[in-house]
Coordinates of C-alpha atoms in Angstrom, one line a residue:
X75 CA 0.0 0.0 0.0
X76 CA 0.9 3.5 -0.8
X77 CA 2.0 5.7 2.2
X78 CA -0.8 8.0 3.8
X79 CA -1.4 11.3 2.5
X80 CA -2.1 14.6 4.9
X81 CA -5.8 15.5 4.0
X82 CA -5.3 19.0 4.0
X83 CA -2.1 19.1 2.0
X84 CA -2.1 15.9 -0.4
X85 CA -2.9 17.7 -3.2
X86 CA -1.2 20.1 -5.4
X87 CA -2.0 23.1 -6.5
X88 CA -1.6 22.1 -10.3
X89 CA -4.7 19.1 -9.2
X90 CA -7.0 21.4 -7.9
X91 CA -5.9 24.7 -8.9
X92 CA -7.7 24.8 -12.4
X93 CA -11.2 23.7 -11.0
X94 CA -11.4 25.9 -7.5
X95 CA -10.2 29.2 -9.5
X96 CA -13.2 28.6 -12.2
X97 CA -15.7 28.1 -9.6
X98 CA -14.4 31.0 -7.6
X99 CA -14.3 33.3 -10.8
X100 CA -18.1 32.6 -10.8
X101 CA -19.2 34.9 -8.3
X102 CA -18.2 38.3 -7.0
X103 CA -17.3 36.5 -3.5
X104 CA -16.4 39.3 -0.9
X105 CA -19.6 41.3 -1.9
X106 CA -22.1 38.5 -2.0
X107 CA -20.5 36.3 1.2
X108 CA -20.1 40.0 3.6
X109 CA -23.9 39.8 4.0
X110 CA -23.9 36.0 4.6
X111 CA -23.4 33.7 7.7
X112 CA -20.1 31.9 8.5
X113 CA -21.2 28.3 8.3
X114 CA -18.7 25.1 8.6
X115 CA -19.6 21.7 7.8
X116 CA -17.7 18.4 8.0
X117 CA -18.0 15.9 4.9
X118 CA -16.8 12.0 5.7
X119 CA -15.5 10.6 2.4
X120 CA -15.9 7.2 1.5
X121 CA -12.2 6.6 0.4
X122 CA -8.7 6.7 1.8
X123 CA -6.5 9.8 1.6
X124 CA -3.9 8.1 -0.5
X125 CA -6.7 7.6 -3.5
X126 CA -6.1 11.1 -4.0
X127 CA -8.1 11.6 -7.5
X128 CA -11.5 10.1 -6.2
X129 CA -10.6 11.3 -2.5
X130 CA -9.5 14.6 -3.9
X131 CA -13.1 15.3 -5.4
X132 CA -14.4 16.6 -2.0
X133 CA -11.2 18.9 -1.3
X134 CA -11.7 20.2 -4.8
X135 CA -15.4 20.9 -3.7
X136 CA -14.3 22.5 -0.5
X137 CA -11.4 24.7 -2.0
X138 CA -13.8 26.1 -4.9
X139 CA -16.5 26.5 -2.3
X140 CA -14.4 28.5 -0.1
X141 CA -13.5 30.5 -3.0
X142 CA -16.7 31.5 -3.9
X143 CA -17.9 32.6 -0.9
X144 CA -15.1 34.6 0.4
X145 CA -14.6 31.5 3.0
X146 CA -17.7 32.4 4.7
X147 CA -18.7 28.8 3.8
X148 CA -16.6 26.1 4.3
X149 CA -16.4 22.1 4.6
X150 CA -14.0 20.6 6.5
X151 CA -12.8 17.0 4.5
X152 CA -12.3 13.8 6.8
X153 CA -10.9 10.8 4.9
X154 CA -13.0 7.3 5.6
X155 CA -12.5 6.0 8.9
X156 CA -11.6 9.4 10.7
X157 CA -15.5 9.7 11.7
X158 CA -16.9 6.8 10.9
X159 CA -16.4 4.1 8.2
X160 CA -16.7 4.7 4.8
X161 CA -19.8 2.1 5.3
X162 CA -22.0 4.1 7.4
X163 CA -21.7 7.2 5.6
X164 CA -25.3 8.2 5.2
X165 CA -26.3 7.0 7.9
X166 CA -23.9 9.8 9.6
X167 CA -25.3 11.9 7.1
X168 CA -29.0 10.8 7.8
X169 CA -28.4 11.6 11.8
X170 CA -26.2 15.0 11.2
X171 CA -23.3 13.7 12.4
X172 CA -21.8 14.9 9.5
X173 CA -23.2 17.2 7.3
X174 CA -22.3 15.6 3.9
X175 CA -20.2 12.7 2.9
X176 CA -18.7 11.8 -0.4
X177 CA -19.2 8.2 -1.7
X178 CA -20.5 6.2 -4.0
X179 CA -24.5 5.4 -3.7
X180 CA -23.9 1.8 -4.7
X181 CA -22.3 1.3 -1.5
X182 CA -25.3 0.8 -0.3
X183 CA -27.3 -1.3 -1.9
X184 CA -28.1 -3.6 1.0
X185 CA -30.6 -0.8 2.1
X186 CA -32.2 -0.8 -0.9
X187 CA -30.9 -1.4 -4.8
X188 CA -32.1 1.9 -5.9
X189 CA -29.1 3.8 -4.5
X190 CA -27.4 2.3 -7.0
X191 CA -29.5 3.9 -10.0
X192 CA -28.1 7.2 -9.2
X193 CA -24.0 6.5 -9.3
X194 CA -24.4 3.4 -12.1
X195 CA -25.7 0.1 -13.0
X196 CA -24.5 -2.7 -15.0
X197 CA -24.5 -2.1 -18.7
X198 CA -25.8 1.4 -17.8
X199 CA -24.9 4.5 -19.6
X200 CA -21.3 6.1 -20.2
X201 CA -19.8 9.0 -18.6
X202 CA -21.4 11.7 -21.2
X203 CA -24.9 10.1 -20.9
X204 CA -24.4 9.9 -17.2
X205 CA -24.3 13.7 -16.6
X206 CA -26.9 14.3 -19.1
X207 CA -29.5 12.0 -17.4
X208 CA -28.8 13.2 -14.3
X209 CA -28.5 16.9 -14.9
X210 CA -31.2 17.4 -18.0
X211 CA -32.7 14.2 -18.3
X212 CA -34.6 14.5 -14.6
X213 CA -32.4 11.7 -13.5
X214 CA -31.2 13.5 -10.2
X215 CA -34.6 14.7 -9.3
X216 CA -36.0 11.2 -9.3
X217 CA -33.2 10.1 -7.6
X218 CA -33.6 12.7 -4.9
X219 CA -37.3 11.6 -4.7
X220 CA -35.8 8.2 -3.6
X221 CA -33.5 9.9 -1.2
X222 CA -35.9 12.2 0.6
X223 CA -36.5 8.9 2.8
X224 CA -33.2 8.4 4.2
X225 CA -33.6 13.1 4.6
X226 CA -30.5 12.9 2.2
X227 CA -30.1 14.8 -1.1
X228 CA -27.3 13.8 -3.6
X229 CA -25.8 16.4 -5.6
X230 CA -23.2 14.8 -8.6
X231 CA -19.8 15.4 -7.9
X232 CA -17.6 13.0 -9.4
X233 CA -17.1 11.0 -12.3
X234 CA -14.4 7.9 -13.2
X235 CA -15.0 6.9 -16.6
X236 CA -15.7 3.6 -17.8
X237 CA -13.5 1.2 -15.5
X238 CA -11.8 -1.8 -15.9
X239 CA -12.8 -5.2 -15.3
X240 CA -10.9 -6.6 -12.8
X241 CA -7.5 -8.1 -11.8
X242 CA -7.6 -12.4 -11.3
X243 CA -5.2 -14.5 -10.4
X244 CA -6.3 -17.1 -12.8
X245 CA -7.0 -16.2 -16.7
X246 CA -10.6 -16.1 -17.1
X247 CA -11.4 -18.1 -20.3
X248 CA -14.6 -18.1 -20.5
X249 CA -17.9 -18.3 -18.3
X250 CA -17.0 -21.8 -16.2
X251 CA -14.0 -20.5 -15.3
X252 CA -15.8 -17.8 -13.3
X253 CA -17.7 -20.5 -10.8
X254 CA -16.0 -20.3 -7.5
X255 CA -14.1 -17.3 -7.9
X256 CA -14.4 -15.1 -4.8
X257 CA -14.3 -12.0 -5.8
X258 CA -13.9 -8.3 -4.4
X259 CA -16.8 -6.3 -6.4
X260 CA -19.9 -4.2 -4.9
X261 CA -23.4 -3.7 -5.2
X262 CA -25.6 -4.6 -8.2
X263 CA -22.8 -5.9 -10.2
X264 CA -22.0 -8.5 -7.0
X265 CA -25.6 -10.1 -7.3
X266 CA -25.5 -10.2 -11.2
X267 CA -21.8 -11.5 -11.0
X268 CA -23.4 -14.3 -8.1
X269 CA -25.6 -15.6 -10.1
X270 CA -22.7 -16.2 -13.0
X271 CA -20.9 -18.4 -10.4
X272 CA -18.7 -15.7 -8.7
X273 CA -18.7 -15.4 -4.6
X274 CA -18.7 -11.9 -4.2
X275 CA -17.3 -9.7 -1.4
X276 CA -17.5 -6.2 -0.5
X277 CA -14.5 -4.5 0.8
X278 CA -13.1 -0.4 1.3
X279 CA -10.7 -0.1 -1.6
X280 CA -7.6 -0.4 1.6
X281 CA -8.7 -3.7 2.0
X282 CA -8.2 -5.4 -1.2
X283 CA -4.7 -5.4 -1.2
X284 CA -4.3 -7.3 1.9
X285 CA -7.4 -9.7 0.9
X286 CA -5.4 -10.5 -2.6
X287 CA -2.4 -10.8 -0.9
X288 CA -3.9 -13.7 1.9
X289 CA -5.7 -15.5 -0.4
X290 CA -8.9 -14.2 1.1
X291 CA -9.9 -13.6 -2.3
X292 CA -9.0 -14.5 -5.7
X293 CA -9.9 -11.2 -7.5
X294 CA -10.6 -7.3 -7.3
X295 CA -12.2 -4.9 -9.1
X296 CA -11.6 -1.1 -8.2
X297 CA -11.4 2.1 -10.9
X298 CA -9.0 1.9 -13.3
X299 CA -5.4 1.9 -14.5
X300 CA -4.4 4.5 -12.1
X301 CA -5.8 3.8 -8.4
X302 CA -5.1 0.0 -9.6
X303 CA -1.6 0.8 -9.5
X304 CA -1.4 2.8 -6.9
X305 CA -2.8 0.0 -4.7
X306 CA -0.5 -2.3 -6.2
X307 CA -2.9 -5.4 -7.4
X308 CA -0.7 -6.1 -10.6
X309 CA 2.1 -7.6 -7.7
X310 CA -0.4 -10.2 -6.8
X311 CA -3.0 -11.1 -9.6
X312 CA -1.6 -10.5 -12.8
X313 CA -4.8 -10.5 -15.5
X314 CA -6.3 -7.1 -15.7
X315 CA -9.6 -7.4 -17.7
X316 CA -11.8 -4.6 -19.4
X317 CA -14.5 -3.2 -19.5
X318 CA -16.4 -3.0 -15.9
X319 CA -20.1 -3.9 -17.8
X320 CA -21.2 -2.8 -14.6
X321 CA -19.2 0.7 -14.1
X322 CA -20.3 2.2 -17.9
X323 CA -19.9 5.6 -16.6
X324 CA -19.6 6.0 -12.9
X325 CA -20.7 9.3 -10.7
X326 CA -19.9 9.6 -7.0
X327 CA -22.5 12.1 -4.8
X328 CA -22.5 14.4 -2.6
X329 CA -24.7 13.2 0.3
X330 CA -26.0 15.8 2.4
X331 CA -28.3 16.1 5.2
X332 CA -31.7 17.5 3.5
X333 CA -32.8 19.6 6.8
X334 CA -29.1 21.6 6.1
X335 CA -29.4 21.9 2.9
X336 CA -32.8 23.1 2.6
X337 CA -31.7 25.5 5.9
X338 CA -28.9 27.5 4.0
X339 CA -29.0 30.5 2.0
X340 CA -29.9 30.7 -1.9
X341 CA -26.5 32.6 -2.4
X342 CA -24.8 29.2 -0.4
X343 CA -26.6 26.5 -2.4
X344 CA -26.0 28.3 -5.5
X345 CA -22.0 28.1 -5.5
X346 CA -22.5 24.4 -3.1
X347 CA -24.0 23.0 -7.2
X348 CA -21.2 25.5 -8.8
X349 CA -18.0 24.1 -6.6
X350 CA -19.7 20.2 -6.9
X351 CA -20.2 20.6 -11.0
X352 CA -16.2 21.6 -10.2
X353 CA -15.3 18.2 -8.7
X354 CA -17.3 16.2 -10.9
X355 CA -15.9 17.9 -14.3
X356 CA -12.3 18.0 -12.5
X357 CA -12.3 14.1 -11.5
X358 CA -12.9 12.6 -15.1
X359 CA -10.4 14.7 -16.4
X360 CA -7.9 14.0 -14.2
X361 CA -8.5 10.4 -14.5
X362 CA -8.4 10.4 -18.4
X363 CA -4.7 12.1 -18.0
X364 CA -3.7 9.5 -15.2
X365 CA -5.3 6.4 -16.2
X366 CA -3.3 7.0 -19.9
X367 CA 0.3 7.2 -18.0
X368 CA -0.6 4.2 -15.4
X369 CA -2.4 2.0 -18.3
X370 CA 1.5 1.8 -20.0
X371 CA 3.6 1.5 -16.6
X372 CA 1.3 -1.3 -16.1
X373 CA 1.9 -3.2 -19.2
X374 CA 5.7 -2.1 -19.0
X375 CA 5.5 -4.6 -15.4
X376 CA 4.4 -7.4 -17.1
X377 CA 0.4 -6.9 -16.7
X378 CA -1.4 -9.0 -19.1
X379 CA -4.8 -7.0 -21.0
X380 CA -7.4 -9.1 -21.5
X381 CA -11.1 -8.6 -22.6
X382 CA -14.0 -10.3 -20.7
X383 CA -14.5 -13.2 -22.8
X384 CA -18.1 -12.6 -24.7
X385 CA -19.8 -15.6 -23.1
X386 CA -19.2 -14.1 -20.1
X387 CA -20.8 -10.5 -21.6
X388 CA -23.9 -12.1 -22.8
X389 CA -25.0 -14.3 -19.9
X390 CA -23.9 -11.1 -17.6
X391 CA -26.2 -8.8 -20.0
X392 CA -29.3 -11.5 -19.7
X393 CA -28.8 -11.8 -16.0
X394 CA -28.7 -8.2 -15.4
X395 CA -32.1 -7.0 -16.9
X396 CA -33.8 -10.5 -15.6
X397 CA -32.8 -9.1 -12.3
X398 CA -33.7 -5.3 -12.9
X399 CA -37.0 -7.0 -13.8
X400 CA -37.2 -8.5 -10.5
X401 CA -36.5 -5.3 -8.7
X402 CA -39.1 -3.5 -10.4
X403 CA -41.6 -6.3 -8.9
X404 CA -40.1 -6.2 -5.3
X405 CA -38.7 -2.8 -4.9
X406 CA -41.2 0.4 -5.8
X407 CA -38.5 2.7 -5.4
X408 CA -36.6 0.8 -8.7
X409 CA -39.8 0.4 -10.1
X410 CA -40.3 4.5 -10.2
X411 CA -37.4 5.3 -11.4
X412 CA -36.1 2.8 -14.1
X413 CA -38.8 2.9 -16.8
X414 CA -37.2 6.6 -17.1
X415 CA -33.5 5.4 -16.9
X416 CA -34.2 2.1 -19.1
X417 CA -36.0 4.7 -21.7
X418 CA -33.2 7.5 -21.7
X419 CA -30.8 4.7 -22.0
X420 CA -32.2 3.3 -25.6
X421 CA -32.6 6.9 -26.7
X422 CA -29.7 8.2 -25.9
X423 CA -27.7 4.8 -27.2
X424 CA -29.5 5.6 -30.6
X425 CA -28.0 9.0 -31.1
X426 CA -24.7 8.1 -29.8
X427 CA -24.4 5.0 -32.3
X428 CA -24.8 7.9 -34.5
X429 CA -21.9 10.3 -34.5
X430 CA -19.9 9.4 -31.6
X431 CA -19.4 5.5 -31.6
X432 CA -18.6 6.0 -35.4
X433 CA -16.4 8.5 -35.1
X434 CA -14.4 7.1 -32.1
X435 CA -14.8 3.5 -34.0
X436 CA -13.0 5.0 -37.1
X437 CA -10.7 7.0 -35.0
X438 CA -9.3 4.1 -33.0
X439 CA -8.6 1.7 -35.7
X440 CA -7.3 4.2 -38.2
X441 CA -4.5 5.2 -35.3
X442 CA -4.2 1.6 -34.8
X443 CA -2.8 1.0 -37.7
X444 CA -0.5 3.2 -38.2
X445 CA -2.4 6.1 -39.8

């Protein structure tokens, strides 16, 4: 593992620097924030200091936030574990113990599987289509709707990317070989994966490492090429497979407690959705720059690149909507929400088959070979 990073100080000012002076360009801070309350809030993260992209979403938040309100507003970031585990994150949330956290809503899934809806599903939508459900396709409003239950609201505020498939000890051939793998991997994608033979655990990304190392577990799935290496999984289980089918285009929230939210000024939640749209724009950026530096060191250490085999693809693709099927029936939460998700999906798949997978489908190959 990676030596600990100081919260406050991890990141430099070439990482954050970019986003927080955007945001803070955005308003005319001293004359808006002199009329305004001082008002300090501590976030719990869902992730380890040392992840310092994913982890570093919330201080970019805080920094820009500060910014724009002349520091009259300002969130104090605690790394997982400093308040309470990354686990129990809204329920701190739910019960003010913190005002906000930072994590992904498929963490907690075993409350209900609609968190997951809001961050990403298996063979959901990319990155792009992500924001635009969310943000202009009424994705985060429904999402909310679910929240208001648990007196949370999620606000978007960080994005990965598609992500990578995994790293097993064993080359994965095809679907048999999956049957008895036990296997680090969260949420939705850990009962569709179950029921395709693998025996799924969910672990804090600082646990893997330890797990793969003891044999407690015969394969990991995290983000991508990047926090991969940085956690040092290539040492252990050398087959690194892609795509995530169930982490198309992943978006971590801001959680916050609905009653302080709702309590603050307009002025305040105005640059809180300005300094979050910062942090999620800043993350997926930063993880296309790092992820196409790490994916090379990683092959240059011997990694072997593999593809999921397609047997594996199909039966994962037919399992996953059987079971969105039988969410819908049991869960009235899903049920709400996914007609509009499963709808914007096929839409939105249409137009991007379009222009975009064309272009980037003639674009690949041609610089492929050679061109």
């Amino acid at each position: 593992m990676t030596d600990r990073i100081n919260r406050r100080n991890f990141l430099t000012k070439g990482a954050i620097g970019g986003a927080a002076t955007v945001a803070g360009a955005a308003l005319a801070a001293p004359a808006v924030a002199q009329e305004l309350p001082t008002i300090k809030w501590r976030l719990t993260s869902g992730f380890p200091n040392n992840l310092d992209t994913i982890y570093g979403g919330a201080v970019v938040m805080s920094q820009a936030l500060s910014k724009i309100t002349g520091g009259k507003f300002e969130i104090q970031v605690f790394q997982a574990g400093e308040i309470v585990p990354g686990p129990q994150a809204i329920d701190a949330v739910k019960a003010n113990t913190v005002e906000i956290a930072h994590t992904c809503g498929y963490y907690f899934t075993g409350k209900d599987p609609t968190f997951a809806i809001g961050s990403t599903i298996p063979f959901g939508l990319n990155g792009r289509q992500q924001n635009a459900w969310l943000y202009h396709g009424g994705g985060n409003e429904a999402y909310n709707e679910f929240l208001a239950d648990y007196g949370v609201i999620g606000v978007p505020g960080g994005a990965t990317g598609a992500q990578m498939g995994g790293w097993f000890r064993k080359e994965i051939k095809g679907l048999a070989d999956l049957k008895g793998v036990k296997m680090r991997i969260a949420g939705v994608a850990g009962e569709v994966m179950s029921r395709l033979g693998v025996v799924p655990q969910q672990l804090p990304g600082g646990d893997i490492y330890p797990a793969l190392e003891r044999g407690t577990i015969d394969a990991a799935e995290w983000i991508g090429p990047y926090d991969d290496e940085r956690l040092g999984f290539y040492q252990i289980a050398p087959n690194y497979y892609y795509p995530a089918y169930w982490e198309g285009g992943l978006t971590i929230h801001f959680f916050i407690n609905k009653a302080q939210y709702e309590g603050l000024p307009d002025a305040y939640k105005a640059a809180l959705d300005a300094a979050c749209k910062a942090a999620n724009i800043n993350m997926q950026a930063l993880y296309d720059v790092k992820n196409t530096t790490a994916i090379r060191s990683l092959v240059g250490k011997g990694v072997k690149l593999r593809p999921l085999p397609r047997d594996v693809m199909d039966a994962a693709y037919k399992t996953t909507f059987e079971l969105y099927a039988e969410y819908s029936a049991k869960h009235p939460a899903w049920a709400k929400i996914y007609p509009g998700w499963k709808k914007f999906r096929d839409e939105s798949f249409e137009w991007f088959r379009v222009a975009e997978y064309s272009y980037d489908s003639y674009m690949y190959a041609a610089q492929a070979s050679g061109k």
